[in-house]
Every structure is written in structure tokens, then in C-alpha cells.
Short mmCIF file of C-alpha atoms and ligand atoms in Angstrom, two decimals:
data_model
loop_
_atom_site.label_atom_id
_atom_site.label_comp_id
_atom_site.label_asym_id
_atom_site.label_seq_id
_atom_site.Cartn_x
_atom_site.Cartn_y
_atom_site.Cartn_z
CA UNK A 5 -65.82 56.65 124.73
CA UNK A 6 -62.01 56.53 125.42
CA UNK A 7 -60.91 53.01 126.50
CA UNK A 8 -57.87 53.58 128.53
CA UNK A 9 -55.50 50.47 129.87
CA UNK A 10 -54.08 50.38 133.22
CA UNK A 11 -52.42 47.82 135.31
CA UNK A 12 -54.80 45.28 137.03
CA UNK A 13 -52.11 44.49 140.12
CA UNK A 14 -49.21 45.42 140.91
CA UNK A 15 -47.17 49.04 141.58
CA UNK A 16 -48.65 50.69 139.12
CA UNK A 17 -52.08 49.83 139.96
CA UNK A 18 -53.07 52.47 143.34
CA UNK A 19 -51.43 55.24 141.81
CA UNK A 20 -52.95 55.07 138.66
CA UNK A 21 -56.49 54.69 140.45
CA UNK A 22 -55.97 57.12 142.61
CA UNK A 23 -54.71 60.20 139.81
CA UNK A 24 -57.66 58.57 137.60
CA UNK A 25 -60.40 59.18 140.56
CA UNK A 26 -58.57 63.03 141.73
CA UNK A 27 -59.00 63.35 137.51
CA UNK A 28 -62.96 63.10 138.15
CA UNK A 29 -63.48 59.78 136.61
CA UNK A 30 -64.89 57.26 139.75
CA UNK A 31 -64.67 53.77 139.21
CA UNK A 32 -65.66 50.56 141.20
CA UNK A 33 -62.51 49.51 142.31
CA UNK A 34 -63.99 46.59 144.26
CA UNK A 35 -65.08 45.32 141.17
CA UNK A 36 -62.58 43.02 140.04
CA UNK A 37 -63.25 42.65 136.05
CA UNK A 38 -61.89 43.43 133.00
CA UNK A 39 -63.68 46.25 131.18
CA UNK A 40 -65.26 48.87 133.49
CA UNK A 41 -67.32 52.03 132.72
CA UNK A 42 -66.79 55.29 134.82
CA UNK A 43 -68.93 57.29 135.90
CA UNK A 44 -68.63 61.13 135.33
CA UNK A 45 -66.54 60.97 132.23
CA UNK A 46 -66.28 59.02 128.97
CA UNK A 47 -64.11 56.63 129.73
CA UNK A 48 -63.58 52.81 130.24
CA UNK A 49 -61.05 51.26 131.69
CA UNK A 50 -59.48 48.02 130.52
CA UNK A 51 -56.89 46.12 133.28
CA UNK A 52 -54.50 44.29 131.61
CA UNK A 53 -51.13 42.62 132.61
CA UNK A 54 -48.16 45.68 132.63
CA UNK A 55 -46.74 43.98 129.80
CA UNK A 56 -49.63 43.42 127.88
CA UNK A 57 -50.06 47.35 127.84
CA UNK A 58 -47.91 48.62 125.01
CA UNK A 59 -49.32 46.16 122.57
CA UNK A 60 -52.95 46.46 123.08
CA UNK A 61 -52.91 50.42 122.74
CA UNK A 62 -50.31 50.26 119.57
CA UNK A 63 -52.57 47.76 118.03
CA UNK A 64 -55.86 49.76 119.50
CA UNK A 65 -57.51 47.17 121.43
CA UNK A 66 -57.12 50.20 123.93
CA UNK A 67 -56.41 53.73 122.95
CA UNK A 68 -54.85 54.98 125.74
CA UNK A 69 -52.60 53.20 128.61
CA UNK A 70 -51.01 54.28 131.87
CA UNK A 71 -48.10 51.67 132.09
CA UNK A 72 -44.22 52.13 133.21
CA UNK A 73 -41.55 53.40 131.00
CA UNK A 74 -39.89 49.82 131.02
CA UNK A 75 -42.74 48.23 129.39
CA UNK A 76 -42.89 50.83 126.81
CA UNK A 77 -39.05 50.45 125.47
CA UNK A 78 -39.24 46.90 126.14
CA UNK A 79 -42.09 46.44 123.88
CA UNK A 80 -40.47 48.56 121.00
CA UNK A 81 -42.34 51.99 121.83
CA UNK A 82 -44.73 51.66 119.27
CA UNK A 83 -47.75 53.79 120.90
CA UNK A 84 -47.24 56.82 120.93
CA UNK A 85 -46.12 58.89 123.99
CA UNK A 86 -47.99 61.40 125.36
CA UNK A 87 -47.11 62.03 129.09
CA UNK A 88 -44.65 61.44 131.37
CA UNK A 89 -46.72 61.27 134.53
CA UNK A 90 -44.14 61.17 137.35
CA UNK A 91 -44.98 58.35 140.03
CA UNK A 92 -43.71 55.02 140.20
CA UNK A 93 -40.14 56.07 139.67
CA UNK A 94 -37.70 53.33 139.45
CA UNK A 95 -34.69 52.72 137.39
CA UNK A 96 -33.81 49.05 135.28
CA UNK A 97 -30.25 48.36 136.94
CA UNK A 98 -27.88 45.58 136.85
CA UNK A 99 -26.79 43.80 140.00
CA UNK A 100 -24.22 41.83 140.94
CA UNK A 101 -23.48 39.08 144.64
CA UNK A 102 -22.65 41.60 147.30
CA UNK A 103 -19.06 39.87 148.02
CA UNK A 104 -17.99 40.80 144.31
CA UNK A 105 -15.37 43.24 143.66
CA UNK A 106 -16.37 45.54 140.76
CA UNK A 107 -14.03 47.02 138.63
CA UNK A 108 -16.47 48.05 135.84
CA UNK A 109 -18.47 47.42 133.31
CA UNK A 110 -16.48 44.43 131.95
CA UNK A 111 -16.89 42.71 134.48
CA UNK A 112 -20.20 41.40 132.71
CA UNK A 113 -18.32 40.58 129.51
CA UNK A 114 -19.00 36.64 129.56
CA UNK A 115 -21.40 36.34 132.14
CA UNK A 116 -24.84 35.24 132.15
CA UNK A 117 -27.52 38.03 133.02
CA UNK A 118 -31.20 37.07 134.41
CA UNK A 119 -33.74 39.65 133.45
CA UNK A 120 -37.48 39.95 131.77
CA UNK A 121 -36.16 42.99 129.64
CA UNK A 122 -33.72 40.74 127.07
CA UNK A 123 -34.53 44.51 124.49
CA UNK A 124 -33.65 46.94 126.65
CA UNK A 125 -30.33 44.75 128.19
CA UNK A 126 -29.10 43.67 125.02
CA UNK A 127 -29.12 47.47 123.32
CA UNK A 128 -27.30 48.87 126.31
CA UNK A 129 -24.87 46.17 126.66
CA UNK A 130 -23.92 46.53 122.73
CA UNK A 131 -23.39 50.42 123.34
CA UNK A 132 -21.14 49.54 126.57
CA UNK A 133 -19.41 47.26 123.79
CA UNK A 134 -19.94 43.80 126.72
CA UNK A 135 -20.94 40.44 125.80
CA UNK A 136 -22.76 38.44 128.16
CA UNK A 137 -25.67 35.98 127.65
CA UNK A 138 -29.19 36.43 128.62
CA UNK A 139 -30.82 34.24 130.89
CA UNK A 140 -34.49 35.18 129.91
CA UNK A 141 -37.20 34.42 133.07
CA UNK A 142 -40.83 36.57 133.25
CA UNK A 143 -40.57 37.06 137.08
CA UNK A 144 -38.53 36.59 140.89
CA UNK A 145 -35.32 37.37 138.31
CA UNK A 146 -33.55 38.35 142.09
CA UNK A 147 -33.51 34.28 143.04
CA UNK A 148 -31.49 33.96 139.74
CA UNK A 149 -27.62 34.38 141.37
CA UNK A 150 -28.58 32.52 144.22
CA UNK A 151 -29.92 29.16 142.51
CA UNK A 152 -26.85 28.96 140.10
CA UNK A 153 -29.36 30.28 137.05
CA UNK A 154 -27.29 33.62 136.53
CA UNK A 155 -24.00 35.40 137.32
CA UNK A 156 -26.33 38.68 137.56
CA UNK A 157 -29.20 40.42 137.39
CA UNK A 158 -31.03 43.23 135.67
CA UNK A 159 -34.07 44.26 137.17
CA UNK A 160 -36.40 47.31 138.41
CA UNK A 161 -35.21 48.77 141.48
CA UNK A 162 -37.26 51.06 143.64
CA UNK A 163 -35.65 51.26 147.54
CA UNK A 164 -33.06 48.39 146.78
CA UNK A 165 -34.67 46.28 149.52
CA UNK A 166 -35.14 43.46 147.54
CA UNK A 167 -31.62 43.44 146.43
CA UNK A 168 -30.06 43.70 149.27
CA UNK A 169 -32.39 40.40 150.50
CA UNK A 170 -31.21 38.36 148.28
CA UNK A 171 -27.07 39.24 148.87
CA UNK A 172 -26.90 41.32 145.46
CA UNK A 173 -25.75 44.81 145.34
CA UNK A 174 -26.26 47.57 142.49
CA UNK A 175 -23.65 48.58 140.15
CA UNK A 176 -24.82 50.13 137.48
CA UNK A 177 -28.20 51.77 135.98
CA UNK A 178 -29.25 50.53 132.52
CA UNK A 179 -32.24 52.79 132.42
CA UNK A 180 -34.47 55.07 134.90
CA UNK A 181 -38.17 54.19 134.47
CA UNK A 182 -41.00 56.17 135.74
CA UNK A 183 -45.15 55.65 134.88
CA UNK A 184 -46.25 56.77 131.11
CA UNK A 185 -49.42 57.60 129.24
CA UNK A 186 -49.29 56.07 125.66
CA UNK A 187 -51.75 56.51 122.87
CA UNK A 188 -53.06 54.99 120.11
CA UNK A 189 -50.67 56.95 116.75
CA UNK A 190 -54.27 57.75 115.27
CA UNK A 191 -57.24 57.87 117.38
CA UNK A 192 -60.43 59.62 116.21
CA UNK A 193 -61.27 62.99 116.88
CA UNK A 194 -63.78 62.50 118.97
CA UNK A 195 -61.44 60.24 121.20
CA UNK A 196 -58.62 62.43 121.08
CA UNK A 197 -60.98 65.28 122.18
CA UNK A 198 -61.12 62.85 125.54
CA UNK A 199 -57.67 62.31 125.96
CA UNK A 200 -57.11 66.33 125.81
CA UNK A 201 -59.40 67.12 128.31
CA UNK A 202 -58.34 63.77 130.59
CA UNK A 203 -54.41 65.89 130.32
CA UNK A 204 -55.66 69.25 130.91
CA UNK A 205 -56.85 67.42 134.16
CA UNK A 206 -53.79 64.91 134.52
CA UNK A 207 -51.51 68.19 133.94
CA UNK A 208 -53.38 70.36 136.73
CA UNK A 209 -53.13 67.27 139.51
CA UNK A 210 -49.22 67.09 138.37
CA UNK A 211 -48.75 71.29 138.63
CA UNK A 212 -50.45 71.10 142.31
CA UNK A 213 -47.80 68.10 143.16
CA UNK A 214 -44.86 69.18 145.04
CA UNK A 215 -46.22 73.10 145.71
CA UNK A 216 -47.99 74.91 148.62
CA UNK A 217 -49.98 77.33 149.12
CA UNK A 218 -48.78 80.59 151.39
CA UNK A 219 -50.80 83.04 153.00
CA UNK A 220 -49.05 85.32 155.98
CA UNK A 221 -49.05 89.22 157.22
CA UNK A 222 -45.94 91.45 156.35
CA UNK A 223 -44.92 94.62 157.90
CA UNK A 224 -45.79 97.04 154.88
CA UNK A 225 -41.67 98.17 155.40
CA UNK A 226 -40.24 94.51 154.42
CA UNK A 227 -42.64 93.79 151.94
CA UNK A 228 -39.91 93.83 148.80
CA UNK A 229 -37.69 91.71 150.80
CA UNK A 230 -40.68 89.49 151.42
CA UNK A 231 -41.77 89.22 147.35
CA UNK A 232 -38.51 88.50 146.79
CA UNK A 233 -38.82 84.99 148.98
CA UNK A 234 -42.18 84.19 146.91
CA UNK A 235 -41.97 84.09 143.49
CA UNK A 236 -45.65 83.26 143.15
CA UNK A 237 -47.40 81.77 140.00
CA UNK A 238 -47.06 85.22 137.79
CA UNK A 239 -46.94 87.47 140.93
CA UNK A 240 -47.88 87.16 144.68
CA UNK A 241 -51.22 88.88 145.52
CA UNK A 242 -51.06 91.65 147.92
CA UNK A 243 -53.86 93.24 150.27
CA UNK A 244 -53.26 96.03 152.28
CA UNK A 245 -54.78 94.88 156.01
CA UNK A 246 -57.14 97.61 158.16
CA UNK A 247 -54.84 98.79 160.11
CA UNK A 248 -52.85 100.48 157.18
CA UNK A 249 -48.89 99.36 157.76
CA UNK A 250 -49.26 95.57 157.43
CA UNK A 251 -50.70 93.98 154.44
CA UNK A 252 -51.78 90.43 153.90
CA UNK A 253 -49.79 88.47 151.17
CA UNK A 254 -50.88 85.18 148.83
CA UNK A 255 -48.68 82.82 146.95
CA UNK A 256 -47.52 79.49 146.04
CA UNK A 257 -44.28 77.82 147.23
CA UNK A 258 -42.11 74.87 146.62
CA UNK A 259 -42.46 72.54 148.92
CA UNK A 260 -39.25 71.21 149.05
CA UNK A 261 -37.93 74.95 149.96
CA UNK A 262 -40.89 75.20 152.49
CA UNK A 263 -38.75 74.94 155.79
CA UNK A 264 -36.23 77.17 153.98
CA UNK A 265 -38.42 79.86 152.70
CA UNK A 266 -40.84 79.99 156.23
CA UNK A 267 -37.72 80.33 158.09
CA UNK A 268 -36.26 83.45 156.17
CA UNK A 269 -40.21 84.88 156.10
CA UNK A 270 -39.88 84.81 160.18
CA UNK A 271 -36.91 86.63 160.04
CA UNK A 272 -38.37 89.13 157.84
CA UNK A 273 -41.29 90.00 160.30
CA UNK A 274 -43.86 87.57 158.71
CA UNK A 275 -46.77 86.42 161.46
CA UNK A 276 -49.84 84.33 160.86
CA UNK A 277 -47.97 82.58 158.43
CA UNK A 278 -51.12 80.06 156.88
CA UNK A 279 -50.12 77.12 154.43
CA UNK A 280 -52.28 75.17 153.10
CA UNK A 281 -52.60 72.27 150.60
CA UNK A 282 -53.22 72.97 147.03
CA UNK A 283 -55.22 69.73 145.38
CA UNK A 284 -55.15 71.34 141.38
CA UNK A 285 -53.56 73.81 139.74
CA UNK A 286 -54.41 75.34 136.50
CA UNK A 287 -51.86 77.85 134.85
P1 LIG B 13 -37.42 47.45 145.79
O1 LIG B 13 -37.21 46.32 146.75
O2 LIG B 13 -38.23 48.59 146.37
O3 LIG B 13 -36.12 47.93 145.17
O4 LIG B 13 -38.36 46.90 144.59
C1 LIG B 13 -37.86 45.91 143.76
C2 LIG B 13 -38.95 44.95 143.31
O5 LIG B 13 -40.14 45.63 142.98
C3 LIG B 13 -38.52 44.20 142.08
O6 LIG B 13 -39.11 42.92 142.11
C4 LIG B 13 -39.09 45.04 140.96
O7 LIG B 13 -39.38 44.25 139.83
C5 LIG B 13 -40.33 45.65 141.57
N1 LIG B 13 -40.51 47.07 141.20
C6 LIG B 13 -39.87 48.13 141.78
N2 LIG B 13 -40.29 49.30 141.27
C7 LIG B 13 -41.22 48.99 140.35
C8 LIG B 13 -42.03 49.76 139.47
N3 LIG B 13 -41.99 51.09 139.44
N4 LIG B 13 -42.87 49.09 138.64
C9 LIG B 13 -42.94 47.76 138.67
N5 LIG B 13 -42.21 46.97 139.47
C10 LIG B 13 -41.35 47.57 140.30
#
């Protein structure tokens, strides 16, 4: 049995349910409690505050956590990391009242900063050579400028949103932060013969992100022109279609060239152009 820790609220918390139940492991999310089995895999999952994550898997209360990057430095990164899973992208920035002019980095040097990541703020501001004091708080850091508590901020930023609420603006990024899976440094073999298998199926839900799959008829004369649009996963598949000149071709595109890439397959001759969703990809 793997006991993995995840976040029981917050951002973190529906993405890290939802790649868990696409990984095959189901879980009674209505259940609200602390320790819960799956069903369908070995695994139990153990919610836990964010910051509460790092520590429980370095010291093995868990053995694995999802948790975000921010947590992990914060906390000294003393699991060990294994994945870099992609969602929940944010960065740790600094932020200073909108109606400030900026000239740079000094202007923090004897100002008071609000943030719940004192680790992380006080290494970068010794590399940027500033001194400023921490103002220490666990949560709303944002309020901070606006109550007289701080000069500035440093906080996670995902659309800006909540800066730009509360009459701060952001001027510089401390650290980008995105969702992490963390291990125990020395988890039994039976365990880590879990958390290999729970990657091989993370890694083929993070392969099918972001990609497409292309089916479409090519006039047999274009065809080369036609490869040379789909690169495919080692090469596109290629059928030759009943009536002899046309032949049916398979592959996988970006889908952040999709509009491009269709476009330029029109031109080509391309008809009954089929794309479909790919849910997992194994390579
Ligand atoms: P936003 O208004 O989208 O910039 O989000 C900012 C607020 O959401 C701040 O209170 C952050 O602490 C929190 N936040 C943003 N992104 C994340 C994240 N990936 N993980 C945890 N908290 C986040």
C-alpha cells in the first residue's frame, strides 16, 4: 500500500483528484476524511494542509505527495522529487501599490515585505543583494499594503486578479511554481514498485495533454508534402484507400499548431479531415 498526500482544499485539490481518478485509482470524493482507501489500485490517500505536505512525506508519515513547487522549496526540499506534473502553474512574485513608480529592484531595499514564504523571499532577496524586513502572516498576505502591515507583498499569482483588487501591481517574479510529486528518499521496494507504475500512468495522461489525434484522406500525389505537416509519434501511418490514388493517413498533432497545421493540410488537398481527442498516450 502506497500512502500518497494530497491537498484537502484548495487549488491543488480538483486537479489532483481528477489526474488521480484518469490514473485508475477511484476514490470517494464526497467523503470528507482524512485517510481514504482506493479502489482499483494500492493506494491511500492522506489530505493534509498544502503546507503540511513536504514534511509528512520527508519524515514518511506519507510516502508520496502531490503538493505545489512553493511548498516544496519553502519547506527545505527535503523529499525527494520525482515529477514535475504540470497543472497549477503559478509563479511566487513580489508586488508593489499600483500608484508606485518602479525603478527596480532597490526599490525594496528597506521596506517591509508581507508573505507566508519568509525561505524562499529571504534567499532571493540576498542574491538581488536588497534588504528589507519580513512581515511574516500564514494567509490574505494581499490586505497587507492596504492596512498599513507592509510596504509589499510576495505572494502566488495565477491571473493577477487578486492583485489588481486590492490596488497592487506585479513587478517582479521571485520564483515560478507549478504542482510536484515528492517521495519519501527511501521507500521500500514494494512501495516504490507502486509509485513506478502510478508514473508510467501519470506520464501517459501528461504525453496525451496538449496533442491530437489526426485522421484525413490525401491525394496519393501530395502525400510527401502532407508527411511533412505531420510529424507523427515515430511516423504517420498510411493506408492506401479503394479507389487506388487517395490514401487514408493517421497521426498525432500539437494542439497548439492545430489551426495552423489543418489549414496548410486544406491547401494541400486534404478532405475528411477527422480529429479526435486522445485521453493516454504511451510511447
Ligand atoms: P490570482 O487572483 O488568480 O492571481 O490568484 C491569486 C490567489 O490565489 C492568491 O491568494 C494565491 O495565494 C492563490 N493562488 C494562485 N495560484 C495558486 C496555486 N497554484 N496554488 C495555490 N494558491 C494559488
Amino acid at each position: 500500500m502506497l500512502r500518497i498526500a494530497v491537498q484537502s482544499k484548495g487549488r491543488l485539490y480538483d486537479e489532483t483528484m481528477a489526474l488521480l481518478e484518469e490514473a485508475g485509482i477511484r476514490l470517494n470524493r464526497g467523503k470528507r476524511v482524512l485517510l481514504l482507501s482506493a479502489k482499483g489500485f494500492p493506494v491511500e490517500t492522506l489530505f493534509l494542509r498544502d503546507d503540511d505536505i513536504p514534511q509528512s512525506v520527508a519524515h514518511g508519515v506519507a510516502d508520496v505527495g502531490i503538493v505545489g513547487e512553493n511548498e516544496y522549496v519553502e519547506k527545505g526540499r527535503k523529499a525527494r522529487l520525482v515529477k514535475r506534473l504540470g497543472f497549477s502553474r503559478c509563479r511566487l512574485a513580489l508586488a508593489i501599490p499600483k500608484d508606485e513608480a518602479y525603478p527596480g529592484k532597490e526599490w525594496f531595499e528597506g521596506k517591509t515585505i508581507a508573505t507566508s514564504y519568509p525561505h524562499i523571499l529571504t534567499d532571493y532577496l540576498a542574491r538581488q543583494g536588497v534588504k528589507a524586513e519580513l512581515h511574516v502572516i500564514s494567509g490574505s498576505v494581499e490586505i497587507a499594503p492596504g492596512i498599513g502591515l507592509a510596504d509589499a507583498i510576495c505572494d502566488l499569482v495565477s491571473s493577477g486578479s487578486t492583485l489588481a483588487g486590492h490596488q497592487l501591481k506585479e513587478v517582479e517574479t521571485v520564483m515560478p511554481s507549478e504542482a510536484l510529486l515528492i517521495a519519501h528518499p527511501r521507500l521500500t521496494a514494494d512501495k516504490q514498485a507502486i509509485l513506478d507504475e502510478l508514473l508510467f500512468r501519470f506520464e501517459a495522461i501528461l504525453a496525451a495533454e496538449g496533442k491530437k489525434y489526426v485522421l484525413l484522406n490525401a491525394p496519393g500525389n501530395r502525400l510527401g508534402e502532407i508527411l511533412d505537416l505531420l510529424p507523427g509519434m515515430k511516423s504517420p501511418t498510411v493506408t492506401p484507400l479503394a479507389n487506388g490514388e487517395w490514401v487514408s493517413v493517421q497521426s498525432v498533432i500539437a494542439e497548439n499548431r492545430f489551426w495552423e497545421i489543418i489549414g496548410k493540410l486544406k491547401a494541400l488537398g486534404a478532405e475528411g479531415i477527422l480529429i479526435l481527442p486522445i485521453e493516454k498516450l504511451i510511447v
